[in-house]
Short mmCIF file of C-alpha atoms and ligand atoms in Angstrom, two decimals:
data_model
loop_
_atom_site.label_atom_id
_atom_site.label_comp_id
_atom_site.label_asym_id
_atom_site.label_seq_id
_atom_site.Cartn_x
_atom_site.Cartn_y
_atom_site.Cartn_z
CA GLU A 5 -70.01 -18.66 -323.50
CA TYR A 6 -70.62 -17.29 -319.99
CA ILE A 7 -66.93 -16.56 -319.56
CA GLU A 8 -67.02 -14.29 -322.61
CA THR A 9 -70.20 -12.50 -321.47
CA VAL A 10 -68.92 -11.83 -317.95
CA LYS A 11 -65.63 -10.64 -319.45
CA LYS A 12 -67.55 -8.06 -321.50
CA LEU A 13 -69.51 -6.96 -318.42
CA ASN A 14 -66.22 -6.45 -316.58
CA GLU A 15 -64.48 -4.56 -319.38
CA ASP A 16 -62.51 -1.49 -318.21
CA LYS A 17 -63.60 -2.05 -314.63
CA ASN A 18 -60.33 -3.36 -313.18
CA VAL A 19 -62.17 -5.92 -311.06
CA LYS A 20 -60.28 -8.01 -308.50
CA TYR A 21 -60.84 -11.38 -306.85
CA SER A 22 -59.55 -13.28 -303.85
CA ILE A 23 -59.70 -17.02 -303.40
CA LEU A 24 -59.33 -18.78 -300.07
CA THR A 25 -58.61 -22.47 -300.26
CA MET A 26 -58.95 -24.91 -297.39
CA GLY A 27 -58.06 -28.57 -297.31
CA CYS A 28 -56.22 -31.02 -299.49
CA GLN A 29 -54.30 -30.91 -302.76
CA LEU A 30 -57.43 -31.86 -304.68
CA ASN A 31 -59.07 -28.70 -303.43
CA GLU A 32 -55.99 -26.68 -304.32
CA ASN A 33 -56.21 -28.12 -307.82
CA ASP A 34 -59.92 -27.19 -308.00
CA SER A 35 -59.01 -23.67 -306.89
CA GLU A 36 -56.49 -23.41 -309.71
CA LYS A 37 -59.30 -24.25 -312.13
CA LEU A 38 -61.62 -21.69 -310.49
CA SER A 39 -58.86 -19.07 -310.71
CA GLY A 40 -58.32 -19.97 -314.36
CA MET A 41 -62.00 -19.33 -315.16
CA ILE A 42 -62.18 -16.18 -313.03
CA GLU A 43 -59.11 -14.61 -314.63
CA GLU A 44 -60.50 -15.32 -318.08
CA MET A 45 -63.57 -13.36 -316.99
CA GLY A 46 -61.41 -10.28 -316.49
CA TYR A 47 -60.61 -10.40 -312.77
CA THR A 48 -57.09 -9.97 -311.45
CA ARG A 49 -55.99 -11.65 -308.26
CA THR A 50 -55.46 -9.86 -304.97
CA GLU A 51 -54.35 -11.32 -301.67
CA ASN A 52 -56.05 -8.41 -299.86
CA ILE A 53 -59.71 -9.39 -299.46
CA GLU A 54 -60.60 -5.80 -298.47
CA GLU A 55 -60.14 -4.67 -302.09
CA ALA A 56 -61.75 -7.67 -303.78
CA ASP A 57 -64.93 -7.44 -305.91
CA LEU A 58 -65.33 -11.19 -305.74
CA ILE A 59 -64.34 -13.45 -302.84
CA VAL A 60 -64.41 -17.21 -303.38
CA PHE A 61 -64.14 -19.78 -300.60
CA ASN A 62 -63.18 -23.30 -301.57
CA THR A 63 -64.04 -25.26 -298.45
CA CYS A 64 -63.05 -28.54 -296.83
CA CYS A 65 -65.06 -30.64 -294.38
CA VAL A 66 -62.71 -33.51 -293.60
CA ARG A 67 -62.22 -32.31 -290.01
CA GLU A 68 -64.04 -29.86 -287.77
CA ASN A 69 -61.25 -27.27 -287.66
CA ALA A 70 -61.57 -26.79 -291.44
CA GLU A 71 -65.23 -25.89 -290.91
CA ASP A 72 -64.50 -23.48 -288.08
CA LYS A 73 -62.11 -21.65 -290.36
CA LEU A 74 -64.88 -20.83 -292.84
CA PHE A 75 -67.30 -19.50 -290.23
CA GLY A 76 -64.55 -17.39 -288.69
CA LYS A 77 -63.68 -15.83 -292.06
CA LEU A 78 -67.33 -15.23 -293.00
CA GLY A 79 -67.75 -12.84 -290.08
CA GLU A 80 -64.89 -10.76 -291.47
CA VAL A 81 -66.19 -10.88 -295.01
CA LYS A 82 -69.66 -9.68 -294.03
CA LYS A 83 -68.27 -6.24 -293.20
CA ILE A 84 -66.40 -6.05 -296.49
CA LYS A 85 -69.56 -6.92 -298.38
CA GLU A 86 -71.54 -4.25 -296.56
CA LYS A 87 -68.90 -1.67 -297.49
CA ARG A 88 -68.21 -2.59 -301.12
CA GLY A 89 -70.98 -4.90 -302.31
CA THR A 90 -68.43 -7.66 -302.89
CA ILE A 91 -69.78 -10.87 -304.46
CA ILE A 92 -69.36 -13.76 -302.01
CA ALA A 93 -69.15 -17.30 -303.44
CA ILE A 94 -68.76 -20.38 -301.28
CA GLY A 95 -67.96 -23.73 -302.81
CA GLY A 96 -66.27 -27.06 -302.23
CA CYS A 97 -66.84 -30.07 -300.03
CA MET A 98 -68.63 -28.39 -297.13
CA MET A 99 -71.37 -27.21 -299.48
CA GLN A 100 -72.28 -30.82 -300.23
CA GLU A 101 -73.46 -31.15 -296.62
CA GLU A 102 -77.10 -30.19 -296.11
CA HIS A 103 -76.74 -29.10 -292.49
CA ILE A 104 -73.97 -26.68 -293.46
CA VAL A 105 -75.96 -25.03 -296.24
CA GLU A 106 -78.87 -24.70 -293.80
CA LYS A 107 -76.56 -23.06 -291.28
CA LEU A 108 -75.35 -20.62 -293.94
CA GLN A 109 -78.90 -19.72 -294.91
CA LYS A 110 -79.82 -19.11 -291.29
CA SER A 111 -76.75 -17.41 -289.86
CA TYR A 112 -74.79 -16.09 -292.86
CA PRO A 113 -77.48 -15.16 -295.39
CA PHE A 114 -75.36 -12.57 -297.16
CA PHE A 115 -73.63 -15.02 -299.53
CA ASP A 116 -74.37 -14.76 -303.27
CA ILE A 117 -73.37 -18.13 -304.68
CA VAL A 118 -73.12 -21.54 -303.10
CA PHE A 119 -71.71 -24.27 -305.33
CA GLY A 120 -70.75 -27.87 -304.69
CA THR A 121 -67.95 -30.15 -305.82
CA HIS A 122 -69.85 -31.34 -308.89
CA THR A 123 -70.73 -27.91 -310.30
CA LEU A 124 -67.36 -26.19 -310.35
CA HIS A 125 -67.41 -25.85 -314.14
CA LYS A 126 -70.69 -23.92 -313.96
CA PHE A 127 -69.15 -21.14 -311.88
CA PRO A 128 -69.06 -18.63 -314.81
CA GLN A 129 -72.79 -19.17 -315.37
CA ASP A 130 -73.53 -18.69 -311.65
CA LEU A 131 -71.48 -15.52 -311.60
CA TYR A 132 -73.21 -14.21 -314.71
CA ASN A 133 -76.60 -14.74 -313.08
CA ILE A 134 -75.55 -12.92 -309.94
CA ILE A 135 -74.15 -9.93 -311.80
CA LEU A 136 -77.20 -9.60 -314.05
CA ASN A 137 -80.09 -10.83 -311.90
CA LYS A 138 -78.75 -10.24 -308.40
CA LYS A 139 -80.57 -13.40 -307.35
CA ARG A 140 -78.84 -15.64 -304.87
CA ILE A 141 -77.78 -18.96 -306.39
CA GLU A 142 -77.46 -22.37 -304.81
CA ASP A 143 -75.99 -24.69 -307.37
CA ILE A 144 -75.38 -28.01 -305.70
CA ILE A 145 -76.19 -31.37 -307.18
CA ASN A 146 -75.90 -34.66 -305.45
CA ILE A 147 -75.23 -36.93 -308.35
CA ASP A 148 -71.70 -37.91 -309.24
CA GLY A 149 -70.44 -35.11 -311.38
CA GLU A 150 -69.47 -35.67 -314.96
CA ILE A 151 -65.82 -35.15 -315.77
CA VAL A 152 -65.39 -31.82 -317.53
CA GLU A 153 -62.22 -31.43 -319.56
CA GLY A 154 -60.58 -28.32 -320.94
CA LEU A 155 -61.32 -25.80 -318.17
CA PRO A 156 -58.86 -22.93 -318.04
CA ILE A 157 -56.41 -23.28 -315.17
CA LYS A 158 -54.24 -20.75 -313.36
CA ARG A 159 -51.47 -22.68 -311.63
CA ASP A 160 -49.84 -21.40 -308.46
CA ASP A 161 -46.39 -22.78 -309.25
CA LYS A 162 -44.14 -22.84 -312.32
CA ILE A 163 -42.12 -25.95 -311.52
CA LYS A 164 -44.46 -28.32 -309.72
CA ALA A 165 -48.03 -29.08 -310.83
CA SER A 166 -50.85 -31.34 -309.71
CA VAL A 167 -52.90 -33.33 -312.15
CA THR A 168 -56.13 -34.93 -310.98
CA ILE A 169 -56.46 -38.45 -312.39
CA MET A 170 -59.63 -39.58 -310.64
CA TYR A 171 -62.49 -38.13 -308.65
CA GLY A 172 -64.50 -39.50 -305.74
CA CYS A 173 -64.07 -42.48 -303.46
CA ASN A 174 -65.87 -45.80 -303.01
CA ASN A 175 -64.17 -46.92 -299.82
CA PHE A 176 -66.39 -45.47 -297.12
CA CYS A 177 -63.86 -45.56 -294.29
CA SER A 178 -66.20 -45.20 -291.34
CA TYR A 179 -64.75 -41.88 -290.10
CA CYS A 180 -64.56 -40.16 -293.47
CA ILE A 181 -66.95 -37.68 -295.08
CA VAL A 182 -65.23 -37.66 -298.49
CA PRO A 183 -67.34 -40.36 -300.21
CA TYR A 184 -70.47 -38.41 -299.26
CA VAL A 185 -69.26 -35.06 -300.61
CA ARG A 186 -67.11 -36.12 -303.55
CA GLY A 187 -69.30 -38.92 -304.88
CA ARG A 188 -68.34 -42.23 -306.47
CA GLU A 189 -65.03 -43.05 -308.11
CA ARG A 190 -64.58 -42.01 -311.71
CA SER A 191 -61.35 -41.76 -313.65
CA ARG A 192 -60.22 -39.30 -316.24
CA LYS A 193 -59.28 -40.79 -319.57
CA ALA A 194 -55.55 -41.52 -319.79
CA GLU A 195 -55.28 -39.56 -323.06
CA ASP A 196 -56.58 -36.42 -321.33
CA ILE A 197 -54.20 -36.89 -318.40
CA LEU A 198 -51.20 -37.51 -320.68
CA LYS A 199 -52.10 -34.50 -322.82
CA GLU A 200 -52.20 -32.31 -319.71
CA VAL A 201 -48.84 -33.63 -318.48
CA GLN A 202 -47.32 -33.13 -321.94
CA GLU A 203 -48.55 -29.52 -321.99
CA LEU A 204 -47.06 -28.98 -318.55
CA ALA A 205 -43.74 -30.43 -319.71
CA ASP A 206 -43.83 -28.11 -322.76
CA LYS A 207 -44.30 -25.16 -320.41
CA GLY A 208 -41.24 -26.18 -318.40
CA TYR A 209 -42.84 -27.94 -315.43
CA LYS A 210 -40.54 -30.52 -313.84
CA GLU A 211 -42.58 -32.28 -311.17
CA ILE A 212 -46.05 -33.77 -311.49
CA THR A 213 -48.22 -35.00 -308.63
CA LEU A 214 -50.98 -37.33 -309.73
CA LEU A 215 -54.01 -36.76 -307.52
CA GLY A 216 -56.98 -38.81 -306.45
CA GLN A 217 -58.68 -39.99 -303.26
CA ASN A 218 -57.55 -43.48 -304.11
CA VAL A 219 -55.11 -43.35 -307.03
CA ASN A 220 -54.41 -47.04 -307.22
CA SER A 221 -58.08 -47.63 -308.03
CA TYR A 222 -57.51 -45.68 -311.25
CA MET A 223 -59.84 -47.05 -313.96
CA ARG A 224 -61.23 -49.73 -311.65
CA MET A 225 -64.86 -48.73 -312.14
CA GLU A 226 -64.38 -48.14 -315.86
CA LYS A 227 -63.02 -51.70 -316.14
CA VAL A 228 -66.02 -53.11 -314.27
CA GLU A 229 -68.29 -51.19 -316.64
CA ASN A 230 -66.32 -52.65 -319.55
CA LYS A 231 -65.45 -49.29 -321.01
CA ASN A 232 -62.98 -49.77 -323.78
CA GLU A 233 -59.93 -47.84 -322.58
CA LYS A 234 -56.36 -48.44 -323.71
CA ILE A 235 -54.85 -47.84 -320.28
CA THR A 236 -56.69 -49.74 -317.60
CA SER A 237 -54.64 -49.47 -314.42
CA PHE A 238 -52.63 -47.07 -312.30
CA ALA A 239 -49.41 -48.99 -313.03
CA GLU A 240 -49.91 -48.58 -316.78
CA LEU A 241 -50.56 -44.88 -316.31
CA LEU A 242 -47.30 -44.49 -314.35
CA TYR A 243 -45.30 -46.05 -317.22
CA GLU A 244 -46.89 -43.65 -319.70
CA VAL A 245 -46.32 -40.52 -317.59
CA ASN A 246 -42.75 -41.68 -317.01
CA LYS A 247 -42.13 -41.51 -320.78
CA ILE A 248 -42.96 -37.82 -321.07
CA GLU A 249 -39.80 -35.88 -321.81
CA GLY A 250 -39.02 -32.85 -319.69
CA ILE A 251 -40.79 -34.15 -316.59
CA GLU A 252 -38.16 -35.07 -314.00
CA ARG A 253 -40.26 -36.25 -311.09
CA ILE A 254 -43.57 -37.98 -310.55
CA ARG A 255 -45.35 -38.22 -307.22
CA PHE A 256 -48.83 -39.47 -306.39
CA VAL A 257 -51.30 -39.12 -303.51
CA SER A 258 -53.02 -41.03 -302.09
CA PRO A 259 -52.92 -44.75 -302.65
CA HIS A 260 -54.86 -47.15 -300.42
CA PRO A 261 -52.79 -49.98 -298.84
CA LYS A 262 -55.49 -52.54 -299.65
CA ASP A 263 -55.17 -51.83 -303.39
CA PHE A 264 -51.38 -51.69 -303.57
CA THR A 265 -50.92 -54.43 -306.14
CA ASP A 266 -47.59 -55.89 -307.29
CA ASP A 267 -47.82 -54.24 -310.70
CA VAL A 268 -47.78 -50.82 -309.00
CA ILE A 269 -44.73 -51.80 -306.91
CA GLU A 270 -42.98 -52.92 -310.07
CA ALA A 271 -43.90 -49.71 -311.90
CA ILE A 272 -42.49 -47.59 -309.06
CA LYS A 273 -39.30 -49.60 -309.20
CA LYS A 274 -38.94 -49.45 -312.98
CA CYS A 275 -39.99 -45.85 -313.59
CA ASP A 276 -36.90 -43.74 -312.95
CA LYS A 277 -38.90 -40.54 -312.54
CA VAL A 278 -41.29 -41.89 -309.91
CA CYS A 279 -40.09 -40.66 -306.51
CA LYS A 280 -39.31 -43.39 -304.05
CA LEU A 281 -41.19 -41.70 -301.21
CA ILE A 282 -44.52 -43.49 -301.00
CA HIS A 283 -47.41 -41.94 -299.10
CA LEU A 284 -49.17 -44.93 -297.55
CA PRO A 285 -51.99 -43.89 -295.19
CA LEU A 286 -51.95 -46.11 -292.10
CA GLN A 287 -54.76 -44.44 -290.05
CA SER A 288 -54.29 -46.92 -287.18
CA GLY A 289 -51.81 -49.68 -286.38
CA ASN A 290 -54.35 -51.83 -284.57
CA THR A 291 -56.22 -54.55 -286.44
CA LYS A 292 -59.45 -54.19 -284.46
CA VAL A 293 -59.53 -50.41 -284.91
CA LEU A 294 -58.72 -50.84 -288.60
CA LYS A 295 -61.69 -53.17 -288.91
CA GLU A 296 -63.96 -50.64 -287.22
CA MET A 297 -62.55 -48.01 -289.56
CA ASN A 298 -63.46 -50.26 -292.53
CA ARG A 299 -59.91 -50.06 -293.85
CA LYS A 300 -59.83 -53.70 -295.03
CA TYR A 301 -56.25 -54.53 -293.95
CA THR A 302 -54.65 -55.70 -290.71
CA LYS A 303 -51.58 -54.45 -288.88
CA GLU A 304 -49.62 -57.41 -290.26
CA GLN A 305 -50.78 -56.89 -293.83
CA TYR A 306 -49.68 -53.25 -293.66
CA LEU A 307 -46.28 -54.16 -292.25
CA ASN A 308 -45.85 -56.95 -294.83
CA LEU A 309 -46.62 -54.53 -297.62
CA VAL A 310 -44.00 -52.11 -296.31
CA GLU A 311 -41.45 -54.93 -296.03
CA LYS A 312 -42.20 -56.12 -299.55
CA MET A 313 -41.67 -52.61 -300.91
CA LYS A 314 -38.47 -52.13 -298.91
CA LYS A 315 -37.18 -55.33 -300.48
CA GLU A 316 -38.30 -54.56 -304.01
CA ILE A 317 -37.63 -50.83 -304.32
CA PRO A 318 -34.12 -49.57 -303.51
CA ASN A 319 -34.09 -46.51 -301.22
CA VAL A 320 -37.84 -46.50 -300.72
CA THR A 321 -39.17 -44.32 -297.87
CA PHE A 322 -42.67 -43.78 -296.57
CA SER A 323 -44.96 -41.06 -295.32
CA THR A 324 -48.37 -41.61 -293.78
CA ASP A 325 -51.62 -40.30 -292.28
CA ILE A 326 -52.66 -41.35 -288.78
CA ILE A 327 -55.84 -40.70 -286.83
CA VAL A 328 -55.72 -40.86 -283.03
CA GLY A 329 -58.75 -41.29 -280.81
CA PHE A 330 -61.03 -43.16 -283.19
CA PRO A 331 -64.18 -44.29 -281.29
CA GLY A 332 -63.47 -47.24 -279.01
CA GLU A 333 -59.65 -47.00 -279.40
CA THR A 334 -58.06 -48.06 -276.09
CA ASP A 335 -54.62 -47.10 -274.79
CA GLU A 336 -53.44 -50.58 -275.61
CA GLU A 337 -54.75 -50.43 -279.16
CA PHE A 338 -53.10 -47.05 -279.62
CA GLU A 339 -49.78 -48.67 -278.66
CA ASP A 340 -50.05 -50.71 -281.88
CA THR A 341 -50.04 -47.46 -283.84
CA LEU A 342 -46.84 -46.40 -282.06
CA ASP A 343 -45.41 -49.84 -282.76
CA VAL A 344 -46.01 -49.54 -286.52
CA VAL A 345 -44.55 -46.02 -286.53
CA GLU A 346 -41.43 -47.37 -284.85
CA LYS A 347 -41.12 -50.27 -287.26
CA VAL A 348 -41.69 -48.38 -290.50
CA ASN A 349 -39.65 -45.31 -289.55
CA PHE A 350 -41.68 -42.88 -291.67
CA GLU A 351 -40.12 -39.93 -293.44
CA GLN A 352 -43.15 -37.84 -292.51
CA VAL A 353 -46.35 -38.45 -290.53
CA TYR A 354 -49.49 -36.34 -290.93
CA MET A 355 -51.23 -36.70 -287.57
CA PHE A 356 -54.91 -36.03 -286.98
CA ILE A 357 -57.13 -36.07 -283.95
CA TYR A 358 -60.34 -37.95 -284.77
CA SER A 359 -63.08 -35.47 -285.62
CA ARG A 360 -66.77 -36.47 -285.65
CA ARG A 361 -68.38 -36.00 -289.05
CA VAL A 362 -72.16 -35.87 -289.32
CA GLY A 363 -73.52 -38.68 -291.47
CA THR A 364 -70.58 -41.08 -291.07
CA PRO A 365 -70.90 -44.45 -289.25
CA ALA A 366 -68.15 -43.57 -286.73
CA ASP A 367 -70.10 -40.50 -285.60
CA LYS A 368 -72.89 -42.81 -284.47
CA MET A 369 -70.59 -45.06 -282.44
CA GLU A 370 -71.26 -44.73 -278.75
CA ASN A 371 -67.79 -45.21 -277.36
CA GLN A 372 -66.30 -41.84 -278.39
CA VAL A 373 -62.89 -41.18 -276.84
CA PRO A 374 -62.78 -38.18 -274.46
CA GLU A 375 -61.03 -35.10 -275.92
CA GLU A 376 -58.39 -35.13 -273.22
CA GLN A 377 -57.45 -38.73 -273.99
CA LYS A 378 -57.17 -37.92 -277.68
CA HIS A 379 -54.78 -35.07 -276.95
CA ILE A 380 -52.60 -37.20 -274.69
CA ARG A 381 -52.30 -39.81 -277.44
CA PHE A 382 -51.67 -37.17 -280.08
CA ASN A 383 -48.79 -35.70 -278.07
CA LYS A 384 -47.31 -39.12 -277.48
CA LEU A 385 -47.36 -39.86 -281.18
CA LYS A 386 -45.97 -36.42 -281.99
CA MET A 387 -43.04 -36.95 -279.66
CA LEU A 388 -42.19 -40.29 -281.21
CA VAL A 389 -42.46 -38.90 -284.73
CA GLU A 390 -40.29 -35.88 -283.96
CA HIS A 391 -37.69 -38.12 -282.37
CA GLN A 392 -37.65 -40.31 -285.46
CA ILE A 393 -37.45 -37.38 -287.85
CA ALA A 394 -34.54 -35.90 -285.89
CA ASN A 395 -32.73 -39.24 -286.17
CA LYS A 396 -33.51 -39.52 -289.85
CA ASN A 397 -32.26 -36.00 -290.48
CA LYS A 398 -28.90 -36.92 -288.97
CA GLN A 399 -28.60 -39.77 -291.46
CA TYR A 400 -28.76 -37.26 -294.32
CA ILE A 401 -25.56 -35.49 -293.21
CA ASP A 402 -22.67 -35.97 -295.67
CA THR A 403 -24.90 -37.76 -298.17
CA LYS A 404 -25.29 -36.69 -301.78
CA GLN A 405 -28.89 -35.83 -302.69
CA LYS A 406 -30.56 -35.03 -306.00
CA VAL A 407 -32.54 -31.85 -305.39
CA LEU A 408 -35.12 -30.19 -307.63
CA VAL A 409 -34.54 -26.46 -307.15
CA GLU A 410 -37.89 -24.76 -306.59
CA GLY A 411 -36.97 -21.12 -306.08
CA LYS A 412 -35.66 -18.59 -303.65
CA SER A 413 -35.93 -19.42 -299.97
CA LYS A 414 -38.90 -17.62 -298.38
CA ASN A 415 -36.96 -16.58 -295.31
CA ASN A 416 -33.65 -15.73 -296.91
CA ASP A 417 -33.39 -14.08 -300.31
CA ASN A 418 -29.76 -15.11 -300.72
CA MET A 419 -30.55 -18.80 -300.51
CA LEU A 420 -32.33 -21.21 -302.83
CA THR A 421 -34.72 -23.94 -301.77
CA GLY A 422 -35.47 -27.33 -303.25
CA ARG A 423 -36.56 -30.83 -302.35
CA THR A 424 -34.98 -34.26 -302.30
CA ASP A 425 -36.64 -37.28 -303.86
CA SER A 426 -37.91 -38.03 -300.33
CA ASN A 427 -39.53 -34.55 -300.24
CA LYS A 428 -37.16 -33.05 -297.65
CA VAL A 429 -36.67 -29.31 -297.97
CA VAL A 430 -33.03 -28.35 -298.62
CA ILE A 431 -31.75 -24.77 -298.42
CA PHE A 432 -28.46 -23.82 -300.10
CA GLU A 433 -26.51 -20.99 -301.69
CA GLY A 434 -26.69 -20.83 -305.48
CA GLU A 435 -27.39 -18.78 -308.60
CA ASP A 436 -30.96 -18.14 -309.76
CA ASN A 437 -30.33 -19.96 -313.04
CA LEU A 438 -30.44 -23.24 -311.09
CA ILE A 439 -34.17 -22.80 -310.45
CA GLY A 440 -36.08 -25.61 -312.15
CA LYS A 441 -33.02 -27.86 -312.43
CA VAL A 442 -32.24 -31.11 -310.63
CA ILE A 443 -28.78 -30.78 -309.08
CA ASP A 444 -26.52 -32.74 -306.73
CA LEU A 445 -26.11 -31.33 -303.24
CA LYS A 446 -24.07 -32.47 -300.30
CA ILE A 447 -26.04 -32.21 -297.07
CA VAL A 448 -24.02 -30.33 -294.45
CA SER A 449 -26.40 -29.71 -291.57
CA GLU A 450 -29.86 -30.63 -290.39
CA HIS A 451 -32.67 -28.72 -288.71
CA MET A 452 -36.05 -30.14 -287.70
CA TRP A 453 -37.98 -29.16 -290.84
CA TYR A 454 -35.21 -28.61 -293.37
CA LEU A 455 -31.66 -29.56 -294.32
CA LYS A 456 -28.80 -27.33 -295.44
CA GLY A 457 -26.77 -28.29 -298.47
CA GLU A 458 -23.81 -27.29 -300.62
CA ILE A 459 -23.43 -27.58 -304.36
CA ILE A 460 -21.02 -30.40 -305.22
N1 5AD B 49 -61.07 -37.15 -288.33
C1 5AD B 49 -59.71 -37.01 -288.35
N2 5AD B 49 -58.98 -37.21 -289.44
C2 5AD B 49 -59.61 -37.58 -290.58
N3 5AD B 49 -59.15 -37.85 -291.81
C3 5AD B 49 -60.20 -38.15 -292.59
N4 5AD B 49 -61.34 -38.09 -291.89
C4 5AD B 49 -61.01 -37.73 -290.63
C5 5AD B 49 -61.74 -37.51 -289.45
N5 5AD B 49 -63.06 -37.65 -289.40
C6 5AD B 49 -57.73 -37.85 -292.15
C7 5AD B 49 -57.26 -39.22 -292.65
C8 5AD B 49 -57.05 -38.98 -294.12
C9 5AD B 49 -56.64 -37.53 -294.14
C10 5AD B 49 -56.75 -36.85 -295.44
O1 5AD B 49 -57.48 -36.93 -293.20
O2 5AD B 49 -56.04 -39.53 -292.02
O3 5AD B 49 -56.08 -39.83 -294.68
FE1 SF4 B 50 -61.85 -41.13 -296.96
FE2 SF4 B 50 -61.08 -43.70 -296.85
FE3 SF4 B 50 -61.89 -42.66 -299.22
FE4 SF4 B 50 -59.54 -41.89 -298.13
S1 SF4 B 50 -60.07 -43.98 -298.83
S2 SF4 B 50 -61.14 -40.55 -299.02
S3 SF4 B 50 -60.00 -41.93 -295.93
S4 SF4 B 50 -63.14 -42.95 -297.38
#
């Protein structure tokens, strides 16, 4: 209803919008929904914020540097607003934090709309109110948002798409702000997910990434509440998505090691479309630190899980997230993290320096690690990871890899780019009609962040 009204208000005006997304794939997916709604309201997208009539920020608060990014950009945007009267909307995870909204009100009072993670679907209404009433809107609720289906969506890619399967998190890892800003776990109905994947397949999409803060808890709460659903676990969902014709690859992020049950391992093994690269967040390799982090597994349990999967799933590889410098972490404890990295031999490691988050238990811990120490550890880990990746890359040479061709290479128009099952970027020479197809390539050379291939 509001979409239609705003569309009428915008008629013949050639209005433009820019959207700036920070943070994880869930946020990117939310931004695609925002863009979908905004475009239906008559706006066209521009990457140049200077010419935008509407600027939307979709923020992240998982680490401090994500926050700094917003405040830096807001300074720039203030001038644009003064010049053109641009509507400024700020949404996403950061807006669920009271101290941030207070800071905005005090130091950046020129914003028009502030919206949280639970009120995304009300964006057209908020925008309508701003255009008509010019009254600043703060639309943030702190209850766990209902799941709203059927929002328009403007996807960034034509071959790969993300599909959110569950919202929120119940784990409360002691360093993490997510459970406070995204609320409790709730799962989308399988029929809605499968319908979305089917529609994507019909449109020609080839790769689906199933998204959630904790995907292997899919339907856990609904089961506890005795809701009568046909599909009641993540494993069952994988089998169903695997049946959808046209989809060639299925990925998922992120599972939690503590919930990685045998039925999920079996589903990964049996579902031919499920990629054998498993993202398995480690966070720390030390049992004491893991306990303080409230991760609910030990170093040995993590390693056993990896071993079990290596045994069960042919060609399985792993990627992970690691935090260095968690409060109280000693040099010796950090060595355990390096030890696990050596043992698992990850395909990719996303490394983070611990960042204090207001309101989390770890922020209140007294034994914070000095910044300098954190950086030393970070660099040590980075060196080990880069060494391992370089070694791994060498092992790809002369192998045959199935590659999903994603498009033209960004840096070289004559080359195409694609990814292996293990998510390695491969660049190669080929005709444009290969885009969207899975083809066999022979790997001929390796570079730190990509491989070069030849069509077989
Ligand atoms: N500091 C540093 N890294 C963090 N992460 C989550 N919270 C923090 C924090 N406070 C990392 C974790 C998580 C990833 C998405 O971000 O590794 O898996
Ligand atoms: Fe944060 Fe832990 Fe939940 Fe992941 S599982 S979102 S790290 S609280």
